[in-house]
Amino acid sequence: SASKRDKGRAANRNTNKVRNKQLQEPASLEDISGRKFNHRSRSATNSNRNSGEETGSDDYERETPSRRRSRNEERDPRRLRTGGQNRLTRSNRRPYKVRHMNNQGKHNSSRLEVRDDSQDRSYDQSNSTPESKIHKKPRAADTGLWGDITLDSSIVTSLKNMGYDHPSDIQEASIPWQLMGRDVVAQAVTGSGKTASFGIPMCNLVDVKSRDVEGLVLVPTRELAQQVQRELSLIGRDRGIGVVAVYGGEPIAKQIRALDKGMSIVVGTPGRVKDLMNRRVLDLGHVRNAVLDEADEMLDIGFADDMEYILRRTPSQRQTALFSATIPSFIRGLIRKYLNEPRWIQLVNDTKGLETVDEVDQIFYDVASQDKSDGIVEVLDDIDEDSQVLIFRKMQVGVDRLARGLASEGFAIKGIHGGMSQTERNRVMTAFRDGRLKMLVATNLAARGLDIPSISHVINYDMPENIEEYVHRIGRTARMGKRGTAISFIGEWDFELHQKIVDKIGEEKMIQRKFSFY
């Protein structure tokens, strides 16, 4: 009986081995291309491969990823390795088979229906970017003349659309040198067109096909960054040049998203530019043109370290240009350090950078501090209601008080200063720029950021700290050859500064008047 039991156990073991072997070798399947997976041994598979037969699934699973991708591309030409742009996705792939295990341990084939949109549209394996969006570098046949300056024809078209029929003196003197790749230091009167002087050659020289930042403009204030960005965008619009302004007071995430789109030119304040560099969002390793606009103001308000930090991280072979209405002695050290044998362009007279345009009528009133509020009402009553007026005060609290006081007198007026939110500042500036707001009270920040040709009057309710700031303030009027008026209230603490202005600019240019209540 024992021997019978042993024989029975042996028979059961053999039966189980057969069953297990059958379960390990399921019936053959067909995939989407009709090829059979035979699930044969490695040796059989290798022999069949040598004889030119199809390989089994065991060998298919052992294939390298690159060989498997090649097999997939032969099966479906839409499955291309193009960086993810045209890869097979759930929305465009063909219906495919999936295997399900039934209760008996066998595989069934069922079809999962997936929408195939590729049949509804033509498929192009080449680059999908439209030809119209591929910008080409300027050719000799694509150039045109703006005055005597040869530029890309699209730049010439943009300038004519902006109303720039001929270059100004500073533009005619500085642009050719920049087009030649020379460093430039340009000093000219405020309102002579300095922004276009560096914006035109920068937009003309950048490679629009590159996604790298090739142009950098550093400015002292947010308002000036917005103004420069707006003008450079208009100049380079027909070439498809992307320009972004980066500055504090606005969410940095919005500016990062703009940079991710591949901007050619960045205009910004040194603090925000440095912040973006430290976040590894802004790469200045490909900058070809760097511009320091209003460099004296940037140094004066404490941006010297940030400016040097930024310039040291740009290519040493870059072209650098410095533009400002005044160039005091302390800025010459920066020029010697970061500019390479620059071409100096000074369209000034013997007033050493303190020239004011002849189109500005400079009027001053001697007035006590407690009488300034009455004096400003008298001055504004004499100004035509269609004129745009910019009033300067030293302190933010002074801006708010004067704006409220004049509003209570019936004047439509707003204030702007650095203590306001960026959204509110943008709203006020837009209204003033569009002409919907005729009167604006501002701190010195606006003196560097406003470029509105329609400003007819500038009023120094509070006198500036120095002569250079006086020049910048009154330069907000009489833009591009238009006439303007600058009115200054000389208080009991302003006589010394006023005398310096008269000595430097000339007494013949100053007009003295008296208020009716004196």
Coordinates of N, CA and C in Angstrom, one line a residue, residues 66-144:
S66 N 15.8 52.1 -27.1 CA 16.0 52.8 -28.4 C 15.5 51.9 -29.6
R67 N 15.8 50.6 -29.5 CA 15.3 49.7 -30.5 C 13.8 49.6 -30.5
R68 N 13.2 49.6 -29.3 CA 11.7 49.6 -29.2 C 11.1 50.8 -29.8
R69 N 11.7 52.0 -29.5 CA 11.2 53.2 -30.1 C 11.3 53.2 -31.7
S70 N 12.4 52.6 -32.2 CA 12.5 52.5 -33.6 C 11.4 51.6 -34.2
R71 N 11.1 50.5 -33.5 CA 10.0 49.6 -33.9 C 8.6 50.3 -33.9
N72 N 8.4 51.2 -32.8 CA 7.2 51.9 -32.8 C 7.0 52.9 -33.9
E73 N 8.2 53.6 -34.2 CA 8.1 54.6 -35.3 C 7.8 54.0 -36.6
E74 N 8.3 52.7 -36.9 CA 8.0 52.1 -38.1 C 6.5 51.7 -38.1
R75 N 5.9 51.4 -37.0 CA 4.6 51.0 -36.9 C 3.6 52.2 -37.1
D76 N 4.0 53.3 -36.5 CA 3.2 54.5 -36.6 C 4.1 55.8 -36.8
P77 N 4.1 56.3 -38.0 CA 5.0 57.4 -38.3 C 4.7 58.7 -37.5
R78 N 3.6 58.8 -36.9 CA 3.3 60.0 -36.1 C 4.1 59.9 -34.7
R79 N 4.6 58.8 -34.4 CA 5.3 58.7 -33.1 C 6.8 59.1 -33.3
L80 N 7.0 60.4 -33.3 CA 8.4 60.9 -33.6 C 9.0 61.5 -32.4
R81 N 10.3 61.4 -32.4 CA 11.1 61.9 -31.3 C 11.4 63.4 -31.5
T82 N 10.5 64.3 -31.3 CA 10.7 65.7 -31.6 C 10.6 66.5 -30.3
G83 N 11.2 66.0 -29.2 CA 11.1 66.8 -28.0 C 9.7 66.9 -27.4
G84 N 8.8 66.0 -27.7 CA 7.5 66.0 -27.2 C 6.5 66.8 -28.0
Q85 N 6.9 67.4 -29.1 CA 6.0 68.3 -29.8 C 4.9 67.4 -30.6
N86 N 5.4 66.3 -31.2 CA 4.5 65.5 -32.1 C 4.4 64.1 -31.5
R87 N 4.7 63.9 -30.3 CA 4.7 62.5 -29.8 C 3.2 62.0 -29.7
L88 N 3.1 60.7 -29.7 CA 1.8 60.1 -29.7 C 1.2 60.3 -28.3
T89 N 0.0 60.9 -28.3 CA -0.7 61.2 -27.1 C -2.1 60.5 -27.1
R90 N -2.7 60.5 -26.0 CA -4.0 59.9 -25.9 C -5.0 60.5 -26.9
S91 N -4.8 61.7 -27.2 CA -5.8 62.4 -28.1 C -5.6 62.1 -29.5
N92 N -4.4 61.5 -29.9 CA -4.2 61.3 -31.4 C -3.8 59.9 -31.7
R93 N -3.6 59.0 -30.7 CA -3.1 57.7 -31.1 C -4.2 56.8 -31.6
R94 N -3.9 55.7 -32.2 CA -4.8 54.8 -32.8 C -5.5 53.9 -31.7
P95 N -6.6 53.3 -32.0 CA -7.2 52.3 -31.1 C -6.2 51.2 -31.0
Y96 N -6.0 50.7 -29.7 CA -5.1 49.6 -29.5 C -5.7 48.5 -28.7
K97 N -5.0 47.4 -28.7 CA -5.5 46.2 -27.9 C -4.9 46.2 -26.5
V98 N -5.7 45.8 -25.6 CA -5.2 45.6 -24.2 C -5.6 44.1 -23.9
R99 N -4.7 43.5 -23.0 CA -5.0 42.1 -22.6 C -5.5 42.1 -21.2
H100 N -6.6 41.3 -21.0 CA -7.2 41.1 -19.7 C -7.1 39.6 -19.4
M101 N -6.8 39.3 -18.1 CA -6.8 38.0 -17.6 C -8.1 37.5 -17.1
N102 N -8.6 36.4 -17.7 CA -10.0 35.9 -17.3 C -9.8 35.1 -16.1
N103 N -11.0 34.6 -15.6 CA -11.0 33.8 -14.4 C -10.2 32.5 -14.6
Q104 N -10.0 31.9 -15.8 CA -9.3 30.7 -16.0 C -7.8 30.9 -16.2
G105 N -7.3 32.1 -16.0 CA -5.9 32.4 -16.2 C -5.5 32.5 -17.6
K106 N -6.4 32.7 -18.5 CA -6.0 32.9 -19.9 C -6.2 34.4 -20.3
H107 N -5.5 34.8 -21.3 CA -5.5 36.2 -21.8 C -6.5 36.4 -22.9
N108 N -7.3 37.4 -22.7 CA -8.3 37.8 -23.8 C -7.8 39.1 -24.4
S109 N -8.2 39.3 -25.6 CA -7.9 40.6 -26.3 C -9.2 41.4 -26.4
S110 N -9.2 42.6 -26.0 CA -10.4 43.5 -26.1 C -9.9 44.8 -26.7
R111 N -10.7 45.5 -27.4 CA -10.4 46.8 -28.1 C -10.9 48.0 -27.3
L112 N -9.9 48.9 -27.0 CA -10.3 50.1 -26.3 C -10.4 51.2 -27.4
E113 N -11.6 51.8 -27.6 CA -11.8 52.8 -28.6 C -11.3 54.2 -28.1
V114 N -10.4 54.8 -28.8 CA -9.9 56.1 -28.5 C -10.0 57.0 -29.8
R115 N -10.5 58.2 -29.6 CA -10.7 59.1 -30.7 C -9.4 59.3 -31.5
D116 N -9.4 59.3 -32.8 CA -8.3 59.5 -33.6 C -8.5 60.8 -34.4
D117 N -8.0 61.9 -33.9 CA -8.2 63.2 -34.5 C -7.3 63.4 -35.7
S118 N -6.2 62.5 -35.9 CA -5.3 62.7 -37.0 C -5.9 62.5 -38.3
Q119 N -7.1 61.7 -38.4 CA -7.7 61.5 -39.6 C -8.5 62.7 -40.1
D120 N -8.7 63.7 -39.2 CA -9.5 64.9 -39.5 C -8.6 66.0 -39.9
R121 N -7.3 65.9 -39.8 CA -6.4 67.0 -40.2 C -5.2 66.4 -40.8
S122 N -4.5 67.2 -41.7 CA -3.3 66.7 -42.3 C -2.2 66.8 -41.3
Y123 N -1.2 65.9 -41.4 CA -0.1 65.8 -40.5 C 1.2 66.1 -41.2
D124 N 1.9 67.0 -40.6 CA 3.2 67.4 -41.1 C 4.3 67.0 -40.1
Q125 N 5.2 66.2 -40.6 CA 6.3 65.7 -39.7 C 7.4 66.8 -39.6
S126 N 7.4 67.8 -40.4 CA 8.4 68.9 -40.3 C 8.0 69.8 -39.2
N127 N 8.9 70.8 -39.0 CA 8.6 71.8 -37.9 C 7.3 72.5 -38.1
S128 N 6.5 72.5 -37.0 CA 5.1 73.0 -37.1 C 5.0 74.5 -37.1
T129 N 6.2 75.2 -36.9 CA 6.1 76.7 -36.8 C 5.8 77.3 -38.1
P130 N 4.8 78.2 -38.3 CA 4.5 78.8 -39.5 C 5.6 79.6 -40.1
E131 N 5.8 79.5 -41.4 CA 6.9 80.3 -42.0 C 6.8 81.7 -41.7
S132 N 5.6 82.3 -41.6 CA 5.5 83.7 -41.3 C 6.0 84.1 -40.0
K133 N 6.2 83.1 -39.0 CA 6.6 83.5 -37.7 C 8.1 83.2 -37.5
I134 N 8.8 82.8 -38.6 CA 10.2 82.5 -38.5 C 10.9 83.8 -39.0
H135 N 11.6 84.5 -38.0 CA 12.2 85.8 -38.3 C 13.6 85.6 -38.9
K136 N 13.9 86.3 -39.9 CA 15.2 86.1 -40.6 C 16.1 87.3 -40.2
K137 N 17.4 87.1 -40.2 CA 18.3 88.2 -40.0 C 18.3 89.1 -41.2
P138 N 18.5 90.4 -40.9 CA 18.5 91.4 -42.0 C 19.4 91.1 -43.1
R139 N 19.0 91.2 -44.3 CA 19.8 91.1 -45.5 C 20.0 92.4 -46.1
A140 N 20.9 92.5 -47.1 CA 21.2 93.8 -47.7 C 20.0 94.4 -48.3
A141 N 19.2 93.5 -48.9 CA 18.0 94.0 -49.6 C 16.9 94.4 -48.6
D142 N 17.0 94.1 -47.3 CA 16.0 94.4 -46.3 C 16.3 95.7 -45.6
T143 N 17.3 96.5 -46.0 CA 17.6 97.7 -45.4 C 17.0 98.9 -46.0
G144 N 16.9 100.0 -45.2 CA 16.3 101.3 -45.7 C 17.0 102.4 -45.0

